[in-house]
Amino acid sequence: MVVLTDEKLKVQPLVDWVRRDEAGAVIVFEGVTRNHHDGRGVVHLEYEAYGGMAEAEMTRILNAAHEQWPDVQIAMAHRVGVVGVGDASVVIAVSAPHRDTAYAASRFSIDSLKASVPIWKKEVYADGSVWKANSEGQGNDG
């Protein structure tokens, strides 16, 4: 399951989609907007994406994860538009028979998303703003 939306992200539908009887582990990663970055107060983030290409790349990531860990189920959602402090910009839910596999697949998914999905982030501060490529992932959303 891949979702790219301008609406507030809802965790439960993603968890429900990955939950299954053979999975003993269900984990969720939420990347949320912090109220600061590099000593500056953050007002909100703004995301733009190349829609069709972003969704295709997110799907490719899920397929690659499934090749590496065939017994995982993954749902990935990313928000576009304005994301306020405390709100999630990305949610990844993973189920697997065991927690080690779930954690590995989750980490792979978020790291791959940050590195290759065409999504751009504008950090808006009280005193200005700056655009950042999503691969500059040590930024404000996880």
Short mmCIF file of N, CA, C and O in Angstrom, two decimals:
data_model
loop_
_atom_site.label_atom_id
_atom_site.label_comp_id
_atom_site.label_asym_id
_atom_site.label_seq_id
_atom_site.Cartn_x
_atom_site.Cartn_y
_atom_site.Cartn_z
N MET A 1 0.84 -1.18 0.00
CA MET A 1 0.00 0.00 0.00
C MET A 1 0.88 1.24 0.00
O MET A 1 1.77 1.37 0.83
N VAL A 2 0.64 2.12 -0.95
CA VAL A 2 1.36 3.38 -1.08
C VAL A 2 0.33 4.50 -1.13
O VAL A 2 -0.65 4.41 -1.87
N VAL A 3 0.57 5.56 -0.34
CA VAL A 3 -0.34 6.69 -0.30
C VAL A 3 0.48 7.98 -0.38
O VAL A 3 1.45 8.13 0.36
N LEU A 4 0.08 8.88 -1.25
CA LEU A 4 0.63 10.22 -1.34
C LEU A 4 -0.57 11.15 -1.29
O LEU A 4 -1.43 11.08 -2.18
N THR A 5 -0.67 11.99 -0.26
CA THR A 5 -1.89 12.74 -0.05
C THR A 5 -1.61 14.11 0.54
O THR A 5 -0.58 14.31 1.20
N ASP A 6 -2.55 15.02 0.34
CA ASP A 6 -2.45 16.33 0.99
C ASP A 6 -3.31 16.39 2.25
O ASP A 6 -3.43 17.44 2.88
N GLU A 7 -3.87 15.27 2.63
CA GLU A 7 -4.68 15.19 3.85
C GLU A 7 -3.86 14.69 5.02
O GLU A 7 -2.84 14.01 4.83
N LYS A 8 -4.30 15.00 6.23
CA LYS A 8 -3.62 14.54 7.44
C LYS A 8 -3.51 13.02 7.41
O LYS A 8 -4.48 12.32 7.08
N LEU A 9 -2.33 12.50 7.73
CA LEU A 9 -2.11 11.06 7.69
C LEU A 9 -2.79 10.37 8.86
O LEU A 9 -2.72 10.84 9.99
N LYS A 10 -3.40 9.24 8.56
CA LYS A 10 -4.07 8.42 9.58
C LYS A 10 -3.30 7.11 9.69
O LYS A 10 -3.15 6.38 8.71
N VAL A 11 -2.82 6.82 10.89
CA VAL A 11 -1.99 5.64 11.12
C VAL A 11 -2.80 4.35 11.06
O VAL A 11 -2.37 3.36 10.46
N GLN A 12 -3.97 4.34 11.66
CA GLN A 12 -4.71 3.09 11.83
C GLN A 12 -5.03 2.36 10.53
O GLN A 12 -4.88 1.13 10.47
N PRO A 13 -5.42 3.04 9.46
CA PRO A 13 -5.67 2.29 8.21
C PRO A 13 -4.42 1.57 7.69
O PRO A 13 -4.53 0.48 7.14
N LEU A 14 -3.25 2.15 7.88
CA LEU A 14 -2.02 1.50 7.46
C LEU A 14 -1.72 0.28 8.32
O LEU A 14 -1.35 -0.78 7.82
N VAL A 15 -1.91 0.44 9.64
CA VAL A 15 -1.72 -0.69 10.56
C VAL A 15 -2.70 -1.81 10.23
O VAL A 15 -2.32 -2.98 10.17
N ASP A 16 -3.95 -1.45 10.00
CA ASP A 16 -4.95 -2.47 9.67
C ASP A 16 -4.58 -3.21 8.39
O ASP A 16 -4.82 -4.41 8.27
N TRP A 17 -4.01 -2.50 7.41
CA TRP A 17 -3.65 -3.12 6.14
C TRP A 17 -2.51 -4.12 6.29
O TRP A 17 -2.50 -5.14 5.61
N VAL A 18 -1.54 -3.85 7.19
CA VAL A 18 -0.40 -4.76 7.34
C VAL A 18 -0.65 -5.88 8.35
O VAL A 18 0.01 -6.91 8.33
N ARG A 19 -1.60 -5.67 9.26
CA ARG A 19 -1.85 -6.67 10.31
C ARG A 19 -2.38 -7.97 9.71
O ARG A 19 -3.25 -7.96 8.86
N ARG A 20 -1.81 -9.09 10.16
CA ARG A 20 -2.26 -10.40 9.71
C ARG A 20 -1.90 -11.43 10.76
O ARG A 20 -1.02 -11.22 11.59
N ASP A 21 -2.59 -12.55 10.74
CA ASP A 21 -2.45 -13.55 11.79
C ASP A 21 -1.06 -14.15 11.89
O ASP A 21 -0.62 -14.52 12.97
N GLU A 22 -0.35 -14.26 10.77
CA GLU A 22 0.98 -14.89 10.80
C GLU A 22 2.07 -13.92 11.24
O GLU A 22 3.23 -14.31 11.37
N ALA A 23 1.73 -12.66 11.46
CA ALA A 23 2.72 -11.66 11.87
C ALA A 23 2.70 -11.47 13.38
O ALA A 23 1.69 -11.08 13.94
N GLY A 24 3.84 -11.73 13.99
CA GLY A 24 3.97 -11.52 15.44
C GLY A 24 4.47 -10.14 15.79
O GLY A 24 4.55 -9.77 16.96
N ALA A 25 4.83 -9.35 14.78
CA ALA A 25 5.32 -7.99 15.01
C ALA A 25 4.63 -7.03 14.05
O ALA A 25 4.56 -7.29 12.85
N VAL A 26 4.13 -5.94 14.59
CA VAL A 26 3.61 -4.84 13.79
C VAL A 26 4.24 -3.58 14.37
O VAL A 26 4.07 -3.29 15.56
N ILE A 27 4.99 -2.87 13.53
CA ILE A 27 5.62 -1.64 14.01
C ILE A 27 5.22 -0.48 13.10
O ILE A 27 4.87 -0.67 11.93
N VAL A 28 5.28 0.73 13.66
CA VAL A 28 4.92 1.93 12.93
C VAL A 28 6.02 2.97 13.13
O VAL A 28 6.45 3.22 14.25
N PHE A 29 6.45 3.56 12.02
CA PHE A 29 7.35 4.71 12.08
C PHE A 29 6.56 5.92 11.63
O PHE A 29 5.90 5.89 10.59
N GLU A 30 6.59 6.99 12.44
CA GLU A 30 5.98 8.26 12.08
C GLU A 30 7.07 9.32 12.09
O GLU A 30 7.72 9.52 13.11
N GLY A 31 7.26 9.99 10.97
CA GLY A 31 8.14 11.15 10.92
C GLY A 31 7.29 12.38 11.12
O GLY A 31 6.40 12.65 10.32
N VAL A 32 7.52 13.11 12.22
CA VAL A 32 6.68 14.25 12.56
C VAL A 32 7.49 15.55 12.55
O VAL A 32 8.71 15.54 12.73
N THR A 33 6.80 16.65 12.36
CA THR A 33 7.43 17.96 12.33
C THR A 33 7.78 18.41 13.75
O THR A 33 6.89 18.48 14.61
N ARG A 34 9.06 18.70 13.95
CA ARG A 34 9.52 19.26 15.22
C ARG A 34 9.31 20.76 15.22
O ARG A 34 9.18 21.39 14.17
N ASN A 35 9.38 21.36 16.40
CA ASN A 35 9.20 22.80 16.51
C ASN A 35 10.51 23.57 16.35
O ASN A 35 10.54 24.80 16.52
N HIS A 36 11.60 22.87 16.03
CA HIS A 36 12.89 23.53 15.85
C HIS A 36 13.78 22.72 14.92
O HIS A 36 13.57 21.51 14.75
N HIS A 37 14.75 23.38 14.34
CA HIS A 37 15.78 22.71 13.53
C HIS A 37 16.99 23.62 13.46
O HIS A 37 16.86 24.80 13.11
N ASP A 38 18.15 23.09 13.78
CA ASP A 38 19.40 23.86 13.76
C ASP A 38 19.27 25.18 14.51
O ASP A 38 19.73 26.23 14.05
N GLY A 39 18.63 25.13 15.68
CA GLY A 39 18.52 26.31 16.53
C GLY A 39 17.49 27.33 16.09
O GLY A 39 17.40 28.41 16.68
N ARG A 40 16.69 27.00 15.09
CA ARG A 40 15.67 27.92 14.60
C ARG A 40 14.29 27.35 14.89
O ARG A 40 14.07 26.16 14.78
N GLY A 41 13.35 28.23 15.23
CA GLY A 41 11.98 27.80 15.47
C GLY A 41 11.27 27.49 14.17
O GLY A 41 11.26 28.30 13.25
N VAL A 42 10.69 26.30 14.08
CA VAL A 42 9.97 25.88 12.89
C VAL A 42 8.48 26.20 13.05
O VAL A 42 7.87 25.85 14.06
N VAL A 43 7.91 26.85 12.05
CA VAL A 43 6.49 27.17 12.04
C VAL A 43 5.72 25.99 11.44
O VAL A 43 4.71 25.55 11.99
N HIS A 44 6.20 25.50 10.29
CA HIS A 44 5.62 24.33 9.64
C HIS A 44 6.55 23.89 8.52
O HIS A 44 7.54 24.57 8.21
N LEU A 45 6.25 22.75 7.93
CA LEU A 45 6.95 22.26 6.74
C LEU A 45 5.99 22.28 5.58
O LEU A 45 4.77 22.15 5.76
N GLU A 46 6.53 22.41 4.38
CA GLU A 46 5.73 22.32 3.16
C GLU A 46 6.40 21.30 2.26
O GLU A 46 7.61 21.39 2.01
N TYR A 47 5.64 20.33 1.76
CA TYR A 47 6.16 19.28 0.90
C TYR A 47 5.57 19.39 -0.49
O TYR A 47 4.37 19.65 -0.64
N GLU A 48 6.42 19.18 -1.49
CA GLU A 48 5.98 19.04 -2.87
C GLU A 48 6.54 17.73 -3.40
O GLU A 48 7.61 17.30 -2.98
N ALA A 49 5.78 17.09 -4.29
CA ALA A 49 6.22 15.82 -4.85
C ALA A 49 5.89 15.77 -6.33
O ALA A 49 4.94 16.41 -6.79
N TYR A 50 6.65 15.00 -7.04
CA TYR A 50 6.35 14.66 -8.42
C TYR A 50 5.46 13.43 -8.31
O TYR A 50 5.94 12.30 -8.23
N GLY A 51 4.14 13.63 -8.26
CA GLY A 51 3.15 12.63 -7.89
C GLY A 51 3.32 11.23 -8.44
O GLY A 51 3.60 10.30 -7.69
N GLY A 52 3.16 11.05 -9.73
CA GLY A 52 3.23 9.72 -10.31
C GLY A 52 4.58 9.07 -10.12
O GLY A 52 4.69 7.88 -9.83
N MET A 53 5.63 9.86 -10.26
CA MET A 53 6.98 9.33 -10.09
C MET A 53 7.24 8.97 -8.63
O MET A 53 7.86 7.94 -8.34
N ALA A 54 6.76 9.79 -7.70
CA ALA A 54 6.93 9.51 -6.27
C ALA A 54 6.23 8.21 -5.89
O ALA A 54 6.80 7.35 -5.20
N GLU A 55 5.00 8.04 -6.36
CA GLU A 55 4.26 6.82 -6.05
C GLU A 55 4.92 5.59 -6.66
O GLU A 55 5.00 4.53 -6.03
N ALA A 56 5.43 5.73 -7.87
CA ALA A 56 6.12 4.61 -8.52
C ALA A 56 7.39 4.23 -7.75
O ALA A 56 7.69 3.05 -7.57
N GLU A 57 8.12 5.23 -7.29
CA GLU A 57 9.35 4.95 -6.54
C GLU A 57 9.03 4.35 -5.16
O GLU A 57 9.73 3.44 -4.70
N MET A 58 7.97 4.82 -4.53
CA MET A 58 7.55 4.23 -3.25
C MET A 58 7.18 2.76 -3.45
O MET A 58 7.54 1.91 -2.64
N THR A 59 6.49 2.47 -4.54
CA THR A 59 6.12 1.08 -4.85
C THR A 59 7.37 0.24 -5.10
O THR A 59 7.47 -0.90 -4.65
N ARG A 60 8.34 0.80 -5.82
CA ARG A 60 9.59 0.09 -6.07
C ARG A 60 10.29 -0.25 -4.75
O ARG A 60 10.82 -1.34 -4.57
N ILE A 61 10.28 0.68 -3.81
CA ILE A 61 10.90 0.45 -2.50
C ILE A 61 10.20 -0.71 -1.78
O ILE A 61 10.85 -1.59 -1.22
N LEU A 62 8.88 -0.70 -1.79
CA LEU A 62 8.14 -1.79 -1.13
C LEU A 62 8.43 -3.12 -1.80
O LEU A 62 8.59 -4.14 -1.12
N ASN A 63 8.51 -3.14 -3.12
CA ASN A 63 8.85 -4.37 -3.82
C ASN A 63 10.26 -4.85 -3.48
O ASN A 63 10.49 -6.05 -3.28
N ALA A 64 11.22 -3.93 -3.38
CA ALA A 64 12.59 -4.28 -3.01
C ALA A 64 12.64 -4.83 -1.58
O ALA A 64 13.36 -5.81 -1.30
N ALA A 65 11.87 -4.24 -0.69
CA ALA A 65 11.82 -4.74 0.69
C ALA A 65 11.23 -6.15 0.71
O ALA A 65 11.73 -7.03 1.43
N HIS A 66 10.20 -6.36 -0.08
CA HIS A 66 9.57 -7.67 -0.12
C HIS A 66 10.50 -8.72 -0.72
O HIS A 66 10.47 -9.89 -0.30
N GLU A 67 11.33 -8.33 -1.66
CA GLU A 67 12.32 -9.27 -2.20
C GLU A 67 13.33 -9.68 -1.13
O GLU A 67 13.73 -10.83 -1.06
N GLN A 68 13.74 -8.70 -0.32
CA GLN A 68 14.73 -8.98 0.72
C GLN A 68 14.11 -9.72 1.92
O GLN A 68 14.75 -10.57 2.52
N TRP A 69 12.88 -9.36 2.26
CA TRP A 69 12.17 -9.98 3.39
C TRP A 69 10.79 -10.41 2.88
O TRP A 69 9.79 -9.70 3.05
N PRO A 70 10.69 -11.59 2.28
CA PRO A 70 9.44 -12.02 1.63
C PRO A 70 8.23 -12.11 2.57
O PRO A 70 7.10 -12.05 2.10
N ASP A 71 8.48 -12.22 3.86
CA ASP A 71 7.37 -12.40 4.79
C ASP A 71 6.90 -11.10 5.43
O ASP A 71 6.14 -11.12 6.40
N VAL A 72 7.32 -9.93 4.90
CA VAL A 72 6.84 -8.67 5.45
C VAL A 72 5.67 -8.13 4.64
O VAL A 72 5.49 -8.46 3.47
N GLN A 73 4.87 -7.31 5.29
CA GLN A 73 3.80 -6.54 4.66
C GLN A 73 4.07 -5.09 5.05
O GLN A 73 4.27 -4.80 6.23
N ILE A 74 4.09 -4.18 4.08
CA ILE A 74 4.44 -2.79 4.35
C ILE A 74 3.41 -1.85 3.73
O ILE A 74 2.97 -2.04 2.61
N ALA A 75 3.07 -0.82 4.49
CA ALA A 75 2.25 0.28 3.99
C ALA A 75 3.03 1.57 4.23
O ALA A 75 3.61 1.76 5.30
N MET A 76 3.05 2.44 3.23
CA MET A 76 3.84 3.66 3.29
C MET A 76 2.98 4.83 2.83
O MET A 76 2.35 4.76 1.77
N ALA A 77 2.96 5.89 3.63
CA ALA A 77 2.20 7.09 3.26
C ALA A 77 3.07 8.32 3.47
O ALA A 77 3.80 8.41 4.46
N HIS A 78 2.99 9.26 2.53
CA HIS A 78 3.71 10.54 2.67
C HIS A 78 2.75 11.66 2.36
O HIS A 78 1.90 11.55 1.47
N ARG A 79 2.89 12.72 3.10
CA ARG A 79 2.01 13.87 2.94
C ARG A 79 2.67 14.92 2.06
O ARG A 79 3.90 15.07 2.06
N VAL A 80 1.87 15.65 1.32
CA VAL A 80 2.31 16.82 0.58
C VAL A 80 1.52 18.01 1.08
O VAL A 80 0.48 17.85 1.73
N GLY A 81 2.01 19.20 0.81
CA GLY A 81 1.35 20.40 1.30
C GLY A 81 1.93 20.80 2.65
O GLY A 81 3.03 20.40 3.03
N VAL A 82 1.17 21.60 3.39
CA VAL A 82 1.62 22.12 4.67
C VAL A 82 1.43 21.07 5.77
O VAL A 82 0.35 20.49 5.90
N VAL A 83 2.50 20.84 6.53
CA VAL A 83 2.47 19.89 7.65
C VAL A 83 2.90 20.65 8.90
O VAL A 83 4.05 21.07 9.02
N GLY A 84 1.97 20.82 9.83
CA GLY A 84 2.23 21.59 11.03
C GLY A 84 3.08 20.86 12.05
O GLY A 84 3.27 19.64 11.98
N VAL A 85 3.57 21.61 13.02
CA VAL A 85 4.34 21.04 14.12
C VAL A 85 3.50 19.98 14.83
O VAL A 85 2.32 20.18 15.11
N GLY A 86 4.11 18.82 15.04
CA GLY A 86 3.43 17.71 15.70
C GLY A 86 2.69 16.78 14.76
O GLY A 86 2.29 15.69 15.16
N ASP A 87 2.51 17.19 13.50
CA ASP A 87 1.82 16.34 12.53
C ASP A 87 2.82 15.47 11.78
O ASP A 87 3.98 15.83 11.59
N ALA A 88 2.34 14.32 11.32
CA ALA A 88 3.19 13.38 10.59
C ALA A 88 3.27 13.75 9.11
O ALA A 88 2.26 14.05 8.48
N SER A 89 4.48 13.68 8.57
CA SER A 89 4.67 13.86 7.14
C SER A 89 4.87 12.51 6.45
O SER A 89 4.65 12.39 5.25
N VAL A 90 5.29 11.51 7.21
CA VAL A 90 5.47 10.17 6.66
C VAL A 90 5.09 9.14 7.72
O VAL A 90 5.36 9.33 8.90
N VAL A 91 4.43 8.07 7.26
CA VAL A 91 4.09 6.94 8.14
C VAL A 91 4.41 5.66 7.39
O VAL A 91 4.04 5.51 6.22
N ILE A 92 5.12 4.78 8.06
CA ILE A 92 5.41 3.46 7.50
C ILE A 92 5.00 2.42 8.53
O ILE A 92 5.45 2.46 9.68
N ALA A 93 4.12 1.52 8.13
CA ALA A 93 3.69 0.41 8.98
C ALA A 93 4.23 -0.88 8.37
O ALA A 93 4.18 -1.07 7.16
N VAL A 94 4.75 -1.74 9.24
CA VAL A 94 5.35 -3.00 8.79
C VAL A 94 4.88 -4.13 9.69
O VAL A 94 4.87 -3.99 10.92
N SER A 95 4.52 -5.25 9.07
CA SER A 95 4.28 -6.46 9.85
C SER A 95 5.20 -7.55 9.34
O SER A 95 5.56 -7.59 8.17
N ALA A 96 5.60 -8.42 10.28
CA ALA A 96 6.48 -9.54 9.96
C ALA A 96 6.30 -10.60 11.05
O ALA A 96 5.80 -10.30 12.14
N PRO A 97 6.72 -11.82 10.76
CA PRO A 97 6.61 -12.85 11.78
C PRO A 97 7.41 -12.52 13.04
O PRO A 97 7.01 -12.87 14.14
N HIS A 98 8.55 -11.80 12.90
CA HIS A 98 9.42 -11.50 14.03
C HIS A 98 9.85 -10.04 14.00
O HIS A 98 9.97 -9.44 12.94
N ARG A 99 10.13 -9.47 15.17
CA ARG A 99 10.43 -8.04 15.28
C ARG A 99 11.70 -7.62 14.55
O ARG A 99 11.76 -6.53 13.99
N ASP A 100 12.76 -8.46 14.57
CA ASP A 100 13.99 -8.07 13.89
C ASP A 100 13.75 -7.80 12.41
O ASP A 100 14.27 -6.83 11.86
N THR A 101 12.97 -8.64 11.79
CA THR A 101 12.65 -8.45 10.37
C THR A 101 11.81 -7.19 10.17
O THR A 101 12.05 -6.42 9.24
N ALA A 102 10.85 -6.97 11.05
CA ALA A 102 10.00 -5.78 10.94
C ALA A 102 10.82 -4.50 11.07
O ALA A 102 10.65 -3.56 10.28
N TYR A 103 11.72 -4.46 12.05
CA TYR A 103 12.56 -3.28 12.22
C TYR A 103 13.47 -3.06 11.02
O TYR A 103 13.64 -1.93 10.55
N ALA A 104 14.08 -4.12 10.51
CA ALA A 104 14.98 -4.00 9.36
C ALA A 104 14.23 -3.50 8.14
O ALA A 104 14.71 -2.60 7.42
N ALA A 105 13.07 -4.04 7.88
CA ALA A 105 12.29 -3.62 6.71
C ALA A 105 11.80 -2.18 6.86
O ALA A 105 11.78 -1.42 5.88
N SER A 106 11.45 -1.78 8.06
CA SER A 106 11.03 -0.40 8.31
C SER A 106 12.18 0.56 8.07
O SER A 106 12.02 1.58 7.39
N ARG A 107 13.34 0.24 8.61
CA ARG A 107 14.52 1.11 8.44
C ARG A 107 14.90 1.22 6.96
O ARG A 107 15.17 2.31 6.46
N PHE A 108 14.90 0.09 6.28
CA PHE A 108 15.19 0.09 4.85
C PHE A 108 14.19 0.99 4.11
O PHE A 108 14.57 1.78 3.24
N SER A 109 12.92 0.88 4.45
CA SER A 109 11.87 1.64 3.75
C SER A 109 12.03 3.14 3.94
O SER A 109 11.97 3.90 2.97
N ILE A 110 12.24 3.60 5.17
CA ILE A 110 12.37 5.05 5.39
C ILE A 110 13.67 5.57 4.80
O ILE A 110 13.69 6.63 4.18
N ASP A 111 14.76 4.82 4.94
CA ASP A 111 16.03 5.28 4.38
C ASP A 111 15.96 5.35 2.86
O ASP A 111 16.46 6.30 2.25
N SER A 112 15.33 4.37 2.23
CA SER A 112 15.18 4.37 0.78
C SER A 112 14.27 5.49 0.31
O SER A 112 14.55 6.15 -0.70
N LEU A 113 13.19 5.71 1.04
CA LEU A 113 12.28 6.81 0.69
C LEU A 113 13.03 8.13 0.71
O LEU A 113 12.96 8.91 -0.25
N LYS A 114 13.78 8.38 1.77
CA LYS A 114 14.53 9.63 1.90
C LYS A 114 15.55 9.80 0.79
O LYS A 114 15.81 10.90 0.33
N ALA A 115 16.14 8.69 0.34
CA ALA A 115 17.22 8.75 -0.64
C ALA A 115 16.73 8.87 -2.08
O ALA A 115 17.44 9.45 -2.91
N SER A 116 15.53 8.36 -2.38
CA SER A 116 15.20 8.26 -3.81
C SER A 116 13.83 8.77 -4.25
O SER A 116 13.61 8.91 -5.45
N VAL A 117 12.93 9.04 -3.35
CA VAL A 117 11.60 9.47 -3.76
C VAL A 117 11.62 10.98 -4.04
O VAL A 117 12.11 11.75 -3.21
N PRO A 118 11.10 11.41 -5.20
CA PRO A 118 11.14 12.84 -5.55
C PRO A 118 10.12 13.66 -4.76
O PRO A 118 9.03 13.98 -5.23
N ILE A 119 10.53 13.97 -3.53
CA ILE A 119 9.74 14.80 -2.62
C ILE A 119 10.67 15.89 -2.10
O ILE A 119 11.81 15.60 -1.71
N TRP A 120 10.18 17.13 -2.10
CA TRP A 120 10.98 18.25 -1.64
C TRP A 120 10.30 18.90 -0.44
O TRP A 120 9.08 19.00 -0.38
N LYS A 121 11.14 19.35 0.48
CA LYS A 121 10.64 19.90 1.75
C LYS A 121 11.09 21.34 1.90
O LYS A 121 12.27 21.66 1.73
N LYS A 122 10.16 22.20 2.26
CA LYS A 122 10.46 23.58 2.59
C LYS A 122 10.27 23.74 4.10
O LYS A 122 9.17 23.50 4.60
N GLU A 123 11.35 24.08 4.78
CA GLU A 123 11.25 24.35 6.22
C GLU A 123 10.92 25.83 6.38
O GLU A 123 11.67 26.70 5.92
N VAL A 124 9.80 26.11 7.03
CA VAL A 124 9.38 27.49 7.24
C VAL A 124 9.62 27.85 8.70
O VAL A 124 9.10 27.20 9.61
N TYR A 125 10.46 28.87 8.89
CA TYR A 125 10.84 29.33 10.23
C TYR A 125 10.14 30.65 10.52
O TYR A 125 9.58 31.27 9.62
N ALA A 126 10.24 31.08 11.74
CA ALA A 126 9.69 32.38 12.11
C ALA A 126 10.40 33.50 11.36
O ALA A 126 9.81 34.55 11.10
N ASP A 127 11.65 33.27 10.94
CA ASP A 127 12.45 34.31 10.31
C ASP A 127 12.87 33.97 8.87
O ASP A 127 13.87 34.45 8.38
N GLY A 128 12.11 33.14 8.18
CA GLY A 128 12.45 32.81 6.80
C GLY A 128 12.16 31.36 6.48
O GLY A 128 11.47 30.67 7.24
N SER A 129 12.70 30.89 5.35
CA SER A 129 12.44 29.51 4.94
C SER A 129 13.58 29.01 4.07
O SER A 129 14.36 29.81 3.53
N VAL A 130 13.66 27.67 3.91
CA VAL A 130 14.67 27.06 3.06
C VAL A 130 14.11 25.76 2.49
O VAL A 130 13.44 25.01 3.18
N TRP A 131 14.37 25.54 1.17
CA TRP A 131 13.97 24.29 0.52
C TRP A 131 15.07 23.27 0.71
O TRP A 131 16.25 23.60 0.61
N LYS A 132 14.68 22.01 0.96
CA LYS A 132 15.64 20.93 1.11
C LYS A 132 15.17 19.73 0.33
O LYS A 132 13.99 19.42 0.31
N ALA A 133 16.12 19.03 -0.30
CA ALA A 133 15.78 17.77 -0.96
C ALA A 133 15.45 16.76 0.12
O ALA A 133 16.01 16.79 1.22
N ASN A 134 14.56 15.82 -0.18
CA ASN A 134 14.17 14.82 0.80
C ASN A 134 15.35 13.99 1.27
O ASN A 134 15.38 13.52 2.39
N SER A 135 16.37 13.82 0.44
CA SER A 135 17.51 13.02 0.83
C SER A 135 18.36 13.68 1.91
O SER A 135 19.22 13.05 2.50
N GLU A 136 18.10 14.95 2.19
CA GLU A 136 18.76 15.60 3.32
C GLU A 136 18.00 15.21 4.58
O GLU A 136 17.63 16.01 5.41
N GLY A 137 17.78 13.90 4.71
CA GLY A 137 16.84 13.31 5.64
C GLY A 137 17.08 13.52 7.11
O GLY A 137 16.26 13.15 7.90
N GLN A 138 18.18 14.08 7.51
CA GLN A 138 18.37 14.31 8.92
C GLN A 138 17.72 15.61 9.34
O GLN A 138 18.00 16.16 10.38
N GLY A 139 16.80 16.07 8.54
CA GLY A 139 16.09 17.32 8.78
C GLY A 139 15.00 17.18 9.81
O GLY A 139 15.15 16.51 10.81
N ASN A 140 13.86 17.76 9.53
CA ASN A 140 12.86 17.98 10.56
C ASN A 140 11.83 16.88 10.71
O ASN A 140 11.03 16.94 11.62
N ASP A 141 11.83 15.85 9.90
CA ASP A 141 10.74 14.88 10.00
C ASP A 141 11.25 13.47 10.22
O ASP A 141 10.84 12.54 9.57
N GLY A 142 12.07 13.28 11.19
CA GLY A 142 12.48 11.94 11.54
C GLY A 142 13.79 11.60 10.95
O GLY A 142 14.30 10.58 10.93
#
